[in-house]
mmCIF file of C-alpha atoms in Angstrom:
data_model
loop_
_atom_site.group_PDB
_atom_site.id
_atom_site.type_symbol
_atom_site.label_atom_id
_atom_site.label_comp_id
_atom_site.label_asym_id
_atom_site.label_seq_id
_atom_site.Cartn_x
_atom_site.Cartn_y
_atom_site.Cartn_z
ATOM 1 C CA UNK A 919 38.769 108.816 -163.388
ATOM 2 C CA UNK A 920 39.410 111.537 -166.425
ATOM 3 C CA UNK A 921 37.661 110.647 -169.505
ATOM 4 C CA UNK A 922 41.474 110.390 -171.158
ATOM 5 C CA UNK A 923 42.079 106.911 -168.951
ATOM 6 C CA UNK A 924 39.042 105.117 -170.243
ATOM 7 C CA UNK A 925 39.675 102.418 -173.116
ATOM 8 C CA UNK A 926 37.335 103.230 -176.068
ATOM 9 C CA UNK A 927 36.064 99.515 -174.899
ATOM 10 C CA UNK A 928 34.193 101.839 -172.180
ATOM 11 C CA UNK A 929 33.082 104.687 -174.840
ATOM 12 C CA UNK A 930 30.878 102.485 -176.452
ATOM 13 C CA UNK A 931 28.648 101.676 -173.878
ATOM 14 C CA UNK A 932 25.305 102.479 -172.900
ATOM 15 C CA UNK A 933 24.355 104.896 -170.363
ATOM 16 C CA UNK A 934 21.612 104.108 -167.601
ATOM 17 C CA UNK A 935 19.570 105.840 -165.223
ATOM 18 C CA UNK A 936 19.136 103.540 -161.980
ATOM 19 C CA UNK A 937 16.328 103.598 -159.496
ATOM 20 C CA UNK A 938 16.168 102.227 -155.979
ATOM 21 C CA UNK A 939 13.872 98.576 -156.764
ATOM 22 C CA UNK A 940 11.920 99.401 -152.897
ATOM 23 C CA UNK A 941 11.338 102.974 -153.156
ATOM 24 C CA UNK A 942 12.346 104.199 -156.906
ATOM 25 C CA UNK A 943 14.489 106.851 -155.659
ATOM 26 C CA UNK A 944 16.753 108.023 -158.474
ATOM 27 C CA UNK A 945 20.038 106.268 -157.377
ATOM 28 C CA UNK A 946 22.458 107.184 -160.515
ATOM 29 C CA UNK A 947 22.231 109.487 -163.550
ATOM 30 C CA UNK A 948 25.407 108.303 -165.035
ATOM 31 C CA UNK A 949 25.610 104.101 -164.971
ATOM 32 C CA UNK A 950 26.973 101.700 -166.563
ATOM 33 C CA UNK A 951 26.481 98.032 -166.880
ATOM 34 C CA UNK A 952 29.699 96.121 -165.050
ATOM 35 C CA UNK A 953 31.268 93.423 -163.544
ATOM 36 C CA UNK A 954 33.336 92.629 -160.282
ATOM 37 C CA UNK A 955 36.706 92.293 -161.512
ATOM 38 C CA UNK A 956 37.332 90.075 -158.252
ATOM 39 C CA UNK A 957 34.085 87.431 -159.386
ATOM 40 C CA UNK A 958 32.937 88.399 -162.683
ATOM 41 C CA UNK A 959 30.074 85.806 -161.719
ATOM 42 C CA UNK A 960 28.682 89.369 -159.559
ATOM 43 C CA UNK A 961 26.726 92.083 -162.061
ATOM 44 C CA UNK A 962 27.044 95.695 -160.528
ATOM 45 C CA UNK A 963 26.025 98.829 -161.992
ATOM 46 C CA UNK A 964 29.035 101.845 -161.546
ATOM 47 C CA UNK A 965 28.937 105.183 -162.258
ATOM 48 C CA UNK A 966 31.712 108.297 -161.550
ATOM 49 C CA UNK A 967 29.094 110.453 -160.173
ATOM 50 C CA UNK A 968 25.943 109.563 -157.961
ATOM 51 C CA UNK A 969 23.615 112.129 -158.108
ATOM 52 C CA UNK A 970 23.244 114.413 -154.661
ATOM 53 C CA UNK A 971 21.288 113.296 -151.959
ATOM 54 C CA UNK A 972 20.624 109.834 -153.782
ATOM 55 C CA UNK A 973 22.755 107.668 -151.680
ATOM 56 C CA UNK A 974 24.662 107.695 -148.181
ATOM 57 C CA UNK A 975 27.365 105.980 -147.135
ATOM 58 C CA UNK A 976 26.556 103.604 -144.154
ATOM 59 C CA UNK A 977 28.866 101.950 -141.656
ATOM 60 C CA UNK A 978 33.257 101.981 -141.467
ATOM 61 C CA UNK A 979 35.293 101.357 -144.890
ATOM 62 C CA UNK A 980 36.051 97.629 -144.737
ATOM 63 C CA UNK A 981 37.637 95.127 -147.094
ATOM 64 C CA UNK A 982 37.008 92.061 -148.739
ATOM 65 C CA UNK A 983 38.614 88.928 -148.803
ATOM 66 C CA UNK A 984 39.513 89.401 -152.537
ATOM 67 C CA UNK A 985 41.501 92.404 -152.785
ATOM 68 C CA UNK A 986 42.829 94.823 -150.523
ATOM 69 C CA UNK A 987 40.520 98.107 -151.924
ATOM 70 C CA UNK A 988 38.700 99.550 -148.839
ATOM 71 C CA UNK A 989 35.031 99.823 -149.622
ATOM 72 C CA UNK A 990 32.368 101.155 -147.630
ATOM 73 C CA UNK A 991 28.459 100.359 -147.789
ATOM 74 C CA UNK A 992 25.562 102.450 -149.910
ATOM 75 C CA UNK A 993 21.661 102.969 -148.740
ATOM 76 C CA UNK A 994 19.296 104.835 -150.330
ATOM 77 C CA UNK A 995 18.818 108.065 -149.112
ATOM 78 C CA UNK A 996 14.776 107.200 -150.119
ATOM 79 C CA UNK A 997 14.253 104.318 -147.751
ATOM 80 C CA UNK A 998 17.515 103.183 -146.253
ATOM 81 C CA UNK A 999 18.407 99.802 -147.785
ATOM 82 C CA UNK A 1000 21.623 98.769 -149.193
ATOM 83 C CA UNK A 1001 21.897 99.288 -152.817
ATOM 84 C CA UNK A 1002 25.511 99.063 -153.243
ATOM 85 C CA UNK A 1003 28.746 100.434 -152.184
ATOM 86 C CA UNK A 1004 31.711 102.797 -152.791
ATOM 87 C CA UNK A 1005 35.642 101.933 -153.198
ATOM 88 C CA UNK A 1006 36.934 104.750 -150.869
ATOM 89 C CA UNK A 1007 40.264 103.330 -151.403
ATOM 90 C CA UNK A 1008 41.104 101.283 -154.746
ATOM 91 C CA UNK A 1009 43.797 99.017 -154.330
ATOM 92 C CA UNK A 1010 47.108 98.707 -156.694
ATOM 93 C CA UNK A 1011 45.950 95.133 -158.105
ATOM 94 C CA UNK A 1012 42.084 96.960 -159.348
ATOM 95 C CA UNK A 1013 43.646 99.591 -160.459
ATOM 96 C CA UNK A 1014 46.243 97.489 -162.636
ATOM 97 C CA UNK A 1015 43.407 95.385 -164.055
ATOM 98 C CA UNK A 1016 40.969 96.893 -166.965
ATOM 99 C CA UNK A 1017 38.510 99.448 -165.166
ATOM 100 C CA UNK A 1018 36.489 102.146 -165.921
ATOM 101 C CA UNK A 1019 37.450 104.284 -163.332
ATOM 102 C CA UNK A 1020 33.743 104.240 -161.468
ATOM 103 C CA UNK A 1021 34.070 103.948 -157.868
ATOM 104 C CA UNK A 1022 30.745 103.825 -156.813
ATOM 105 C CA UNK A 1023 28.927 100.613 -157.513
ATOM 106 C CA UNK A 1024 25.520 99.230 -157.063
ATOM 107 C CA UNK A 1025 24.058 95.680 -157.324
ATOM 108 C CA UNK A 1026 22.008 94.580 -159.750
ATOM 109 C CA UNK A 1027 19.231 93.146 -158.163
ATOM 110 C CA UNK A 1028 18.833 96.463 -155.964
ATOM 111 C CA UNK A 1029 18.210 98.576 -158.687
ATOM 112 C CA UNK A 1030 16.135 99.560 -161.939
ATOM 113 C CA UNK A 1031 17.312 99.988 -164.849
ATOM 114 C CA UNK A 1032 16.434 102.726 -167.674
ATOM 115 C CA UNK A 1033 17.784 103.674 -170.654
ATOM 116 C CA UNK A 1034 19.145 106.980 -170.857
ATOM 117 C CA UNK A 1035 18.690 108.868 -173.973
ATOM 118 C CA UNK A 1036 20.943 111.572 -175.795
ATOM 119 C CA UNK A 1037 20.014 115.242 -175.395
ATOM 120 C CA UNK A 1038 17.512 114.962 -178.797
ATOM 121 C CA UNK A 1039 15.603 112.164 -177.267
ATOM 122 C CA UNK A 1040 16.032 109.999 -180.221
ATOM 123 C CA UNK A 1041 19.212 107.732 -179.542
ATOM 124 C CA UNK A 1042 20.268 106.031 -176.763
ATOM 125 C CA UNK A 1043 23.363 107.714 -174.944
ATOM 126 C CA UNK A 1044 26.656 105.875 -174.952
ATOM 127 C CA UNK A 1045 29.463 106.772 -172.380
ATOM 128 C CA UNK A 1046 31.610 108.458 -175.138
ATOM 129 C CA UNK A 1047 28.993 111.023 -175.837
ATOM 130 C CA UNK A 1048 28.406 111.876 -172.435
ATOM 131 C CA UNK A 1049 28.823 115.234 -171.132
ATOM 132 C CA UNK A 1050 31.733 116.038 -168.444
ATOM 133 C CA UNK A 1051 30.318 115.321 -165.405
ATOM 134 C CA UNK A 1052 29.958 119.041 -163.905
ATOM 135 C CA UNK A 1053 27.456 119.659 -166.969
ATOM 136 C CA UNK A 1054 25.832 116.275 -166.517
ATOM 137 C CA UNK A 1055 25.077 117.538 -163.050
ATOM 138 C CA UNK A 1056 23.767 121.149 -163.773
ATOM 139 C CA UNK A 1057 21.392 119.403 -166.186
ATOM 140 C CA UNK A 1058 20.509 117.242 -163.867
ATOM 141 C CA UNK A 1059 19.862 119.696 -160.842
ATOM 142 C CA UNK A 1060 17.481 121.520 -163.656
ATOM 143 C CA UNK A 1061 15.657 118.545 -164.486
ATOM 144 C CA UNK A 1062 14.851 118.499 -160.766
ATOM 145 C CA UNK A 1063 13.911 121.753 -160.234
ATOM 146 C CA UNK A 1064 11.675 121.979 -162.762
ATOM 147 C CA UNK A 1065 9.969 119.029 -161.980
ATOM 148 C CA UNK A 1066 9.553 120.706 -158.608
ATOM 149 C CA UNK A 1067 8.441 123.951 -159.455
ATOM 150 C CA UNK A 1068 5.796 122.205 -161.668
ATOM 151 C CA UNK A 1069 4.923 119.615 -159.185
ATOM 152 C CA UNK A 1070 5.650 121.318 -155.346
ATOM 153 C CA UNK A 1071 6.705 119.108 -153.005
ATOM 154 C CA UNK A 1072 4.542 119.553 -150.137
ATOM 155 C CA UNK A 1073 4.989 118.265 -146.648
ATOM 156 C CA UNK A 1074 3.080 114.762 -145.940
ATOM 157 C CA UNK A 1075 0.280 114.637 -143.422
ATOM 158 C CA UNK A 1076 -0.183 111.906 -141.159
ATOM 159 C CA UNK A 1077 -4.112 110.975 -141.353
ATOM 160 C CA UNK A 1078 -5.620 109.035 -138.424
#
């Protein structure tokens, strides 16, 4: 959802970096801490923008017996489990209630959690300070490929 729709509730919280808890494959870039606004007993993660390659979506859409959004499940791209899931189609009642727009969600006890910080390394990085997502992306598909052209990634041998 555009920035514009958010509630400055939204802008002034922290931004996290997530990581698959089996294989620590980089799951999001861009979360945020939330709730299921169906049973806000359930902590989730959400973020507008997985990064590419992190996660694929596994299975049919289906829905839930408390709403009518049609969701379909997440795995890791890394090792295949089921980190979370994305709202392919959000439903009128979720999208009347307060939401952050974020349609792809993760549970809590699948992933890591890291602070991200802001671009001078010295503060943490809230959601209102955060970049549009296309430039959140470019940086992040240069972090990776300089990590990569320091550190090659070179095929794995099978030892006997």
């Amino acid at each position: 959802m555009p920035r514009y729709n958010q509630t400055q509730t939204f802008f002034h919280k922290r931004v996290v970096k997530l990581e698959c808890r089996h294989c620590m494959n980089i799951l999001c870039w861009r979360g945020m801490r939330a709730i299921l606004l169906a049973d806000t007993s359930i902590e989730l993660y959400s973020t507008d923008l997985p990064p590419p390659n992190a996660v694929e979506m596994n299975g049919d859409d289906y829905c839930t017996s408390n709403c009518d959004c049609h969701i379909r499940d997440l795995v890791c791209a890394g090792c295949g489990n089921q980190v979370g899931y994305h709202v392919t189609l959000p439903c009128r009642n979720c999208m009347d209630s307060c939401n952050n727009g974020h349609f792809w969600m993760f549970h809590a006890l699948e992933c890591k959690e890291f602070e991200r910080m802001d671009d001078t390394g010295q503060k943490l990085l809230i959601w209102g300070k955060l970049p549009p997502t296309h430039e959140d992306l470019q940086k992040l598909k240069e972090k990776i490929s300089k990590k990569r052209s320091i550190f090659p990634l070179y095929p794995v041998e099978c030892i006997r």
